[in-house]
mmCIF file of C-alpha atoms in Angstrom:
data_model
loop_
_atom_site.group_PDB
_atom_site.id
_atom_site.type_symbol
_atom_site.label_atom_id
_atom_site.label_comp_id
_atom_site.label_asym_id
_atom_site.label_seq_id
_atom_site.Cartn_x
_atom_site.Cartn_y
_atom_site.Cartn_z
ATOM 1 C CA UNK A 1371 0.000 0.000 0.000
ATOM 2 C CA UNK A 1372 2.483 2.357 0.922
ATOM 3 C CA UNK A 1373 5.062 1.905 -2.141
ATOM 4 C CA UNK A 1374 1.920 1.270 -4.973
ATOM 5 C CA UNK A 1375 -0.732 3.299 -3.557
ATOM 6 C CA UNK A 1376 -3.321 3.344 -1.472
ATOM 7 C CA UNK A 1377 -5.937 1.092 -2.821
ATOM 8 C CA UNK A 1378 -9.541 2.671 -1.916
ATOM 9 C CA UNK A 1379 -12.197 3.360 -3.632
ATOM 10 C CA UNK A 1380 -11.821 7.386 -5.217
ATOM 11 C CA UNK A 1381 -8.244 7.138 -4.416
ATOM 12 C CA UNK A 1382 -6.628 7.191 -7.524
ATOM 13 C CA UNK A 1383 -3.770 5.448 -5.845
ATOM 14 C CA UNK A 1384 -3.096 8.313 -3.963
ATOM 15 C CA UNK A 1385 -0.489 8.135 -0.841
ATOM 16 C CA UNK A 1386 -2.952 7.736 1.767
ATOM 17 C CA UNK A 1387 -6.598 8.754 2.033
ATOM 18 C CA UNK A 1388 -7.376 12.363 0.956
ATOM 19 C CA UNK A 1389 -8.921 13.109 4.953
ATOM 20 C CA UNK A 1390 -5.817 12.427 6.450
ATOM 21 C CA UNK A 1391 -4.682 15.071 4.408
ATOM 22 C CA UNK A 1392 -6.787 17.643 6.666
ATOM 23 C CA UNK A 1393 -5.222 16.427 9.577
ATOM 24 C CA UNK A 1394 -1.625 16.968 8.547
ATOM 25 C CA UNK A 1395 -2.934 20.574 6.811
ATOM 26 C CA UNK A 1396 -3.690 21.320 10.801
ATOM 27 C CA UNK A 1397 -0.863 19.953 12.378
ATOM 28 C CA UNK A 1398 1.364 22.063 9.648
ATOM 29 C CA UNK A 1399 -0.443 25.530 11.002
ATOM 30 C CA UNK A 1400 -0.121 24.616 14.765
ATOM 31 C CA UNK A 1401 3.538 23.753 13.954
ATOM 32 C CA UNK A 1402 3.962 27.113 12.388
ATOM 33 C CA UNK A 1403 2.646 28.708 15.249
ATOM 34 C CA UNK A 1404 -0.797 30.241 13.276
ATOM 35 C CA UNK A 1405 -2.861 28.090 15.603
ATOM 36 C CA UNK A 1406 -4.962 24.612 15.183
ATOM 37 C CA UNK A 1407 -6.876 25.933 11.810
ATOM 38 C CA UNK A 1408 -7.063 24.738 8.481
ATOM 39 C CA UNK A 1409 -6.385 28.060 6.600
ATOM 40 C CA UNK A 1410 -4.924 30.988 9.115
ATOM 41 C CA UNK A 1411 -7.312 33.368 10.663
ATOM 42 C CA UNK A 1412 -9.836 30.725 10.101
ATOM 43 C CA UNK A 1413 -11.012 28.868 13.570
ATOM 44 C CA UNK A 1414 -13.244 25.957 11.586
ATOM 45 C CA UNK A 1415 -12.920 22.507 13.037
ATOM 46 C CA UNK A 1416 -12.523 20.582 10.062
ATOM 47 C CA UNK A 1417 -11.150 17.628 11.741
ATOM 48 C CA UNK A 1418 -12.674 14.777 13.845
ATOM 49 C CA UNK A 1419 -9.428 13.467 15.667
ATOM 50 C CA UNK A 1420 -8.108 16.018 17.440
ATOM 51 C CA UNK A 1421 -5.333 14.085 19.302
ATOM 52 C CA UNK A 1422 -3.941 12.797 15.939
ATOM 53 C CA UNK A 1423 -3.494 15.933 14.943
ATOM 54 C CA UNK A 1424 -1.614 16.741 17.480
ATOM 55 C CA UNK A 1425 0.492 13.450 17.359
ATOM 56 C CA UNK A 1426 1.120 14.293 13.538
ATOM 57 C CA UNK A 1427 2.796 18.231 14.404
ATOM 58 C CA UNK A 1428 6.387 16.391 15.733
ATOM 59 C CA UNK A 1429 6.675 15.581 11.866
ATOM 60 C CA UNK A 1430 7.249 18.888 10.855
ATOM 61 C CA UNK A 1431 10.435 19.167 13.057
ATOM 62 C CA UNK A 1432 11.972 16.960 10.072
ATOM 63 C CA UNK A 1433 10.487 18.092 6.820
ATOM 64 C CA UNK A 1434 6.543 19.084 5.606
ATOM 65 C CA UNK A 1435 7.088 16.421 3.093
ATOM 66 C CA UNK A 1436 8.039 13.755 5.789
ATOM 67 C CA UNK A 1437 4.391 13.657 7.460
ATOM 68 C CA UNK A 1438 2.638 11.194 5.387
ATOM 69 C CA UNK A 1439 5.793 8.780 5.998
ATOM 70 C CA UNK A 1440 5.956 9.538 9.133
ATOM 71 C CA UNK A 1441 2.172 9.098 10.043
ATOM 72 C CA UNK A 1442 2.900 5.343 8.570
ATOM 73 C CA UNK A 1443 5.564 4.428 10.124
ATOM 74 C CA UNK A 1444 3.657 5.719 13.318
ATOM 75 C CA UNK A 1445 0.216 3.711 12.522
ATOM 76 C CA UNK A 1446 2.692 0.725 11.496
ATOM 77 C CA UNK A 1447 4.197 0.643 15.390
ATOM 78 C CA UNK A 1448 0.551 1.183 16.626
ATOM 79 C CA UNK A 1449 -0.374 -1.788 14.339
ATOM 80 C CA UNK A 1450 2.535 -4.013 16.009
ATOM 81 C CA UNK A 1451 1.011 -3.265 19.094
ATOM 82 C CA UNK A 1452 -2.326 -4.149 18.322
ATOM 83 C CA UNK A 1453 -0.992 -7.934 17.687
ATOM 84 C CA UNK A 1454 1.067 -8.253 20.606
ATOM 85 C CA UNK A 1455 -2.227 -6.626 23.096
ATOM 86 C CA UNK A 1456 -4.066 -9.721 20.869
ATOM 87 C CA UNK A 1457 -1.683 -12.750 21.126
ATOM 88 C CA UNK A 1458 -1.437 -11.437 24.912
ATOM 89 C CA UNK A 1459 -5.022 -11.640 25.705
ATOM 90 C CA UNK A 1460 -5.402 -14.835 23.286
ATOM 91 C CA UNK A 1461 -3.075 -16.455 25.365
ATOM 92 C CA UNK A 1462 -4.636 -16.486 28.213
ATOM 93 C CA UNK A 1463 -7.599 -18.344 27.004
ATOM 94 C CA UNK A 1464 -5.634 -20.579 24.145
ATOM 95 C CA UNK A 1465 -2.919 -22.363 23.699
ATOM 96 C CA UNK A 1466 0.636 -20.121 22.313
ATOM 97 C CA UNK A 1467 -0.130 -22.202 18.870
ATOM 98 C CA UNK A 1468 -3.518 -21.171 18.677
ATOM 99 C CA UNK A 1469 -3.073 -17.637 19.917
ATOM 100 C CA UNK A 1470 -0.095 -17.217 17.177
ATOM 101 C CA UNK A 1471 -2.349 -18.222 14.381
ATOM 102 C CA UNK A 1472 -4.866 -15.510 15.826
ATOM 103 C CA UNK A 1473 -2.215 -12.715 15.373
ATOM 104 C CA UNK A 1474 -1.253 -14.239 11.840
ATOM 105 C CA UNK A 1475 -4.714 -14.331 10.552
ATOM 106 C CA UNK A 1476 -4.830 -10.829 11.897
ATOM 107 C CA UNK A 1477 -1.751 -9.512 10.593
ATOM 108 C CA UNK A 1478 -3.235 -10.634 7.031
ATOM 109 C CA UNK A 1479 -5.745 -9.060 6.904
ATOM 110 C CA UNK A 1480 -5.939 -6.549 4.043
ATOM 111 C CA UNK A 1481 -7.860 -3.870 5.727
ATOM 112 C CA UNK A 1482 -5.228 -3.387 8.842
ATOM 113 C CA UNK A 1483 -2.346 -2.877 5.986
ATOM 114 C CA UNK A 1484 -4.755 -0.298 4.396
ATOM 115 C CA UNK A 1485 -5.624 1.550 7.421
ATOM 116 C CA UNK A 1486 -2.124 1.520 8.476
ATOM 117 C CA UNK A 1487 -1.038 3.250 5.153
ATOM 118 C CA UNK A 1488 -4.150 5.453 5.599
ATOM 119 C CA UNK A 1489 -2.608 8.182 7.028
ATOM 120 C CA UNK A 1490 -5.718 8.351 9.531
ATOM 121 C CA UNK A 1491 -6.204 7.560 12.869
ATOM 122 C CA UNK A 1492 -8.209 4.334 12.087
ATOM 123 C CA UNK A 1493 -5.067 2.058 13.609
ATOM 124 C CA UNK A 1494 -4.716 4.010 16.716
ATOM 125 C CA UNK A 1495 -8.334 3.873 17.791
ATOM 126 C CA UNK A 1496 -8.443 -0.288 16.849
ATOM 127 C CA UNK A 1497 -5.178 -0.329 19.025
ATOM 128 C CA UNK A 1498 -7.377 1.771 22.310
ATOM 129 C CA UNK A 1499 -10.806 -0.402 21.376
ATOM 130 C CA UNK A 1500 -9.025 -3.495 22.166
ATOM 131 C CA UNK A 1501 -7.148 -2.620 25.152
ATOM 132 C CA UNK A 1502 -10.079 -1.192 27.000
ATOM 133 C CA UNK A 1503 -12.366 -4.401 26.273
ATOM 134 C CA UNK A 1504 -8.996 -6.515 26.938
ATOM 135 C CA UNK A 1505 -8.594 -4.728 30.371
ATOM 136 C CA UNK A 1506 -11.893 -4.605 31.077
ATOM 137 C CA UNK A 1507 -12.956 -8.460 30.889
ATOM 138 C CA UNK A 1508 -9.568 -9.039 32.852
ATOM 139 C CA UNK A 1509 -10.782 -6.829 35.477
ATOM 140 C CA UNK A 1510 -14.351 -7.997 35.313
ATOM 141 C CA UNK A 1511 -12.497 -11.328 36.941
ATOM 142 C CA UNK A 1512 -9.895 -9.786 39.467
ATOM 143 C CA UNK A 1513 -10.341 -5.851 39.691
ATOM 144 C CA UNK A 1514 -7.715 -4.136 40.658
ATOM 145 C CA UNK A 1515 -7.040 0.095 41.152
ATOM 146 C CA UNK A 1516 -3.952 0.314 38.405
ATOM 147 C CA UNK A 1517 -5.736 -1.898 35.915
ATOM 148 C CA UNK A 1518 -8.421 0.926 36.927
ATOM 149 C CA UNK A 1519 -6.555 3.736 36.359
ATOM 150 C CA UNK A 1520 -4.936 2.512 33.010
ATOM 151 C CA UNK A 1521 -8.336 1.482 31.913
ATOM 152 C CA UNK A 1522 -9.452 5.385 32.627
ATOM 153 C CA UNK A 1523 -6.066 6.515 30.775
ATOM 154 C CA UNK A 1524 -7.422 4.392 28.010
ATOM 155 C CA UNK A 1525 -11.136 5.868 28.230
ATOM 156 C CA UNK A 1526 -9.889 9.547 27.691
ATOM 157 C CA UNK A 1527 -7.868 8.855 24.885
ATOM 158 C CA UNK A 1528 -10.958 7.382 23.334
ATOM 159 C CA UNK A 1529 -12.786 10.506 23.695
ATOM 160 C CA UNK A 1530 -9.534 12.861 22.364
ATOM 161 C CA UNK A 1531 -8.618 10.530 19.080
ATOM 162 C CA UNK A 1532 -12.144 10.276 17.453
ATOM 163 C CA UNK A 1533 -15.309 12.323 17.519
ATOM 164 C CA UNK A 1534 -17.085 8.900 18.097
ATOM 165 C CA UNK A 1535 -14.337 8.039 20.544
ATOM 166 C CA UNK A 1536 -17.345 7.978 23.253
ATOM 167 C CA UNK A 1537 -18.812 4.842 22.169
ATOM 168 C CA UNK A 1538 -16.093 2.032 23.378
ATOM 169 C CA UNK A 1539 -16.143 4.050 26.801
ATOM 170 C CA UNK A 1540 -20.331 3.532 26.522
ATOM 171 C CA UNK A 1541 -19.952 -0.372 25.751
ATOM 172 C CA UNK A 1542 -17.435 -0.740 28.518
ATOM 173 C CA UNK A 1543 -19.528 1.366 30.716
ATOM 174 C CA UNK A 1544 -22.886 -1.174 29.789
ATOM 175 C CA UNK A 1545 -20.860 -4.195 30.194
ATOM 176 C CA UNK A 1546 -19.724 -3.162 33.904
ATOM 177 C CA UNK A 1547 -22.960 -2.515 34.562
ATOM 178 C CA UNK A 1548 -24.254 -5.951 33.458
ATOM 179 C CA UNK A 1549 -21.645 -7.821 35.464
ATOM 180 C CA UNK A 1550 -22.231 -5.663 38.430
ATOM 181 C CA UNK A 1551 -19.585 -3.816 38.705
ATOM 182 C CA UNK A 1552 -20.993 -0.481 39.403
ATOM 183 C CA UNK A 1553 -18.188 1.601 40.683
ATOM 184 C CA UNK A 1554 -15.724 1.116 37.809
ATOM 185 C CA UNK A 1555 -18.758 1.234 35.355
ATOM 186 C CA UNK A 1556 -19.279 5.368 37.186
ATOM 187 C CA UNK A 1557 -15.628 5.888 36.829
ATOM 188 C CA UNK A 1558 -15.653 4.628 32.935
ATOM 189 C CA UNK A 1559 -18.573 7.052 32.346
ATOM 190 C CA UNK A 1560 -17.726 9.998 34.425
ATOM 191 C CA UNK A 1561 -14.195 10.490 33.022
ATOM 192 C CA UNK A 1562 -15.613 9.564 29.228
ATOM 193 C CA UNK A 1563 -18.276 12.349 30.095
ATOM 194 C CA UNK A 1564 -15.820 14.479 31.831
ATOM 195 C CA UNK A 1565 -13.415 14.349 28.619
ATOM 196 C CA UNK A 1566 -15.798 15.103 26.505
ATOM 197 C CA UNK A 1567 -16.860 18.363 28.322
ATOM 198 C CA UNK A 1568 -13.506 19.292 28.801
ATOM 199 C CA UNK A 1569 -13.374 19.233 24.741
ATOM 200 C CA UNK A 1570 -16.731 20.678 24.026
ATOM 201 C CA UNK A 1571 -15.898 23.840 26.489
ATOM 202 C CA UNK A 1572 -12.481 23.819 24.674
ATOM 203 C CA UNK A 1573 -13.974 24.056 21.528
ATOM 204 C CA UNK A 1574 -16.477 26.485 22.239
ATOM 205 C CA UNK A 1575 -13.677 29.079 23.673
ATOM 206 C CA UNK A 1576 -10.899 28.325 20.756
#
């Protein structure tokens, strides 16, 4: 995907998608110091992921022309870590055989080697979806406060990366509930809620 294109439908075979293409526009500005805006003067959020953005701005230390590399490179380690968080969690239900062929069938898959070429937060967000159900089924059988507060961690970077960040908090929320865990489904809520009204009253003043 990377050296041949990316291969999506209206691409052209264009290096990466043509969104992620806002998000580096942004992350170019704020690096210049004229402020998180697409064109300067210009306060429009025309982005959905705000905490990519601001993970794509170190690029621009190197070279404007190195961002769509880097952002690859960056959703290719995010990527690596998505099938290490999966053979670790497989493993503790399978055997290592079994749990390998889960992260091979995985790595295969055409759609992760697209995403991670994407230029777009897609990887990122699969990478925070999984450890937050991972955590929270390990902690629905032997809670713990770290696990709690890394599961929290998790929850607001949900919320920051995507717009619709706020749903794997929700699911994690309902499936506390359901096993009865009513404490750490409050905490999972309030600090998704709380995160998202920190950015909403953010946004409103910028």
């Amino acid at each position: 995907h990377y050296l041949y294109g990316y291969s999506f439908p209206g691409s052209c075979h264009a290096m990466g998608a043509d969104d992620a293409y806002i998000s580096f526009r942004y992350a170019e500005n704020l690096f210049n110091g004229l402020g998180l805006v697409f064109n300067p003067g210009e306060r429009v959020e025309g982005y959905t992921n705000l905490l990519y953005v601001l993970l794509m701005v170190p690029a621009f230390l190197y070279d404007a022309n190195f961002v769509y590399e880097y952002s690859s490179l960056l959703n290719l380690a995010f990527a690596a870590m998505v099938l290490i968080a999966v053979y670790g969690h497989a493993a503790r239900y399978l055997n290592r055989f079994l749990a390998g062929l889960a992260v091979l069938l995985l790595s295969l898959h055409p759609a992760l080697w697209l995403w991670i070429t994407s230029g777009m937060e897609t990887v990122l967000m699969l990478l925070l979806q999984l450890l937050a159900w991972f955590l929270a089924v390990r902690m629905a059988e032997r809670p713990g406060a770290k696990r709690l507060a890394v599961l929290l961690a998790i929850v607001a970077l949900c919320v920051a990366v995507r717009a619709d960040g706020i749903v794997t908090p929700a699911v994690v929320t309902l499936y506390f509930a359901i096993q009865g865990r009513h404490r750490m489904a409050f905490a999972v809520a309030a600090v998704a809620l709380g995160t998202l009204g920190a950015l909403t009253l953010w946004r409103l003043s910028y």
